[in-house]
Amino acid sequence: MRSISRWAGLSAAVVGICFMALGIYRGEMTVVFEKASRICLECIGIG
């Protein structure tokens, strides 16, 4: 039973890394950083 959960966790990590790489390849990292900085500036009242 432990080996099944180990493989499930490993496969979930691999899928997550693949999706992160796909997002970076598509250029979505800049969009996420722009939105994050805009939200942070609105929270402290500057933006």
Short mmCIF file of C-alpha atoms in Angstrom, two decimals:
data_model
loop_
_atom_site.label_atom_id
_atom_site.label_comp_id
_atom_site.label_asym_id
_atom_site.label_seq_id
_atom_site.Cartn_x
_atom_site.Cartn_y
_atom_site.Cartn_z
CA MET A 1 0.00 0.00 0.00
CA ARG A 2 2.89 2.38 0.70
CA SER A 3 4.34 1.91 -2.77
CA ILE A 4 1.03 2.98 -4.35
CA SER A 5 0.95 6.23 -2.40
CA ARG A 6 4.62 6.83 -3.18
CA TRP A 7 3.98 6.45 -6.92
CA ALA A 8 0.88 8.62 -6.71
CA GLY A 9 2.82 11.42 -5.06
CA LEU A 10 5.69 11.11 -7.49
CA SER A 11 3.41 11.14 -10.52
CA ALA A 12 1.52 14.18 -9.17
CA ALA A 13 4.83 16.01 -8.72
CA VAL A 14 5.93 15.15 -12.26
CA VAL A 15 2.61 16.34 -13.71
CA GLY A 16 2.87 19.58 -11.71
CA ILE A 17 6.40 20.24 -12.93
CA CYS A 18 5.30 19.59 -16.52
CA PHE A 19 2.43 22.08 -16.18
CA MET A 20 4.78 24.67 -14.66
CA ALA A 21 7.19 24.22 -17.57
CA LEU A 22 4.33 24.58 -20.05
CA GLY A 23 3.17 27.80 -18.40
CA ILE A 24 6.69 29.26 -18.46
CA TYR A 25 7.06 28.24 -22.11
CA ARG A 26 3.80 30.00 -22.99
CA GLY A 27 4.93 33.19 -21.24
CA GLU A 28 2.31 33.16 -18.52
CA MET A 29 4.84 33.74 -15.76
CA THR A 30 4.94 37.47 -16.54
CA VAL A 31 1.14 37.68 -16.45
CA VAL A 32 1.05 36.03 -13.03
CA PHE A 33 3.73 38.37 -11.65
CA GLU A 34 1.93 41.44 -13.05
CA LYS A 35 -1.35 40.41 -11.43
CA ALA A 36 0.36 39.56 -8.14
CA SER A 37 2.11 42.91 -7.95
CA ARG A 38 -1.09 44.76 -8.83
CA ILE A 39 -3.02 42.95 -6.09
CA CYS A 40 -0.28 43.64 -3.52
CA LEU A 41 -0.18 47.34 -4.40
CA GLU A 42 -3.97 47.58 -4.12
CA CYS A 43 -3.87 45.91 -0.69
CA ILE A 44 -1.54 48.53 0.76
CA GLY A 45 -3.39 51.38 -0.98
CA ILE A 46 -0.84 52.50 -3.57
CA GLY A 47 -2.38 51.02 -6.73
#
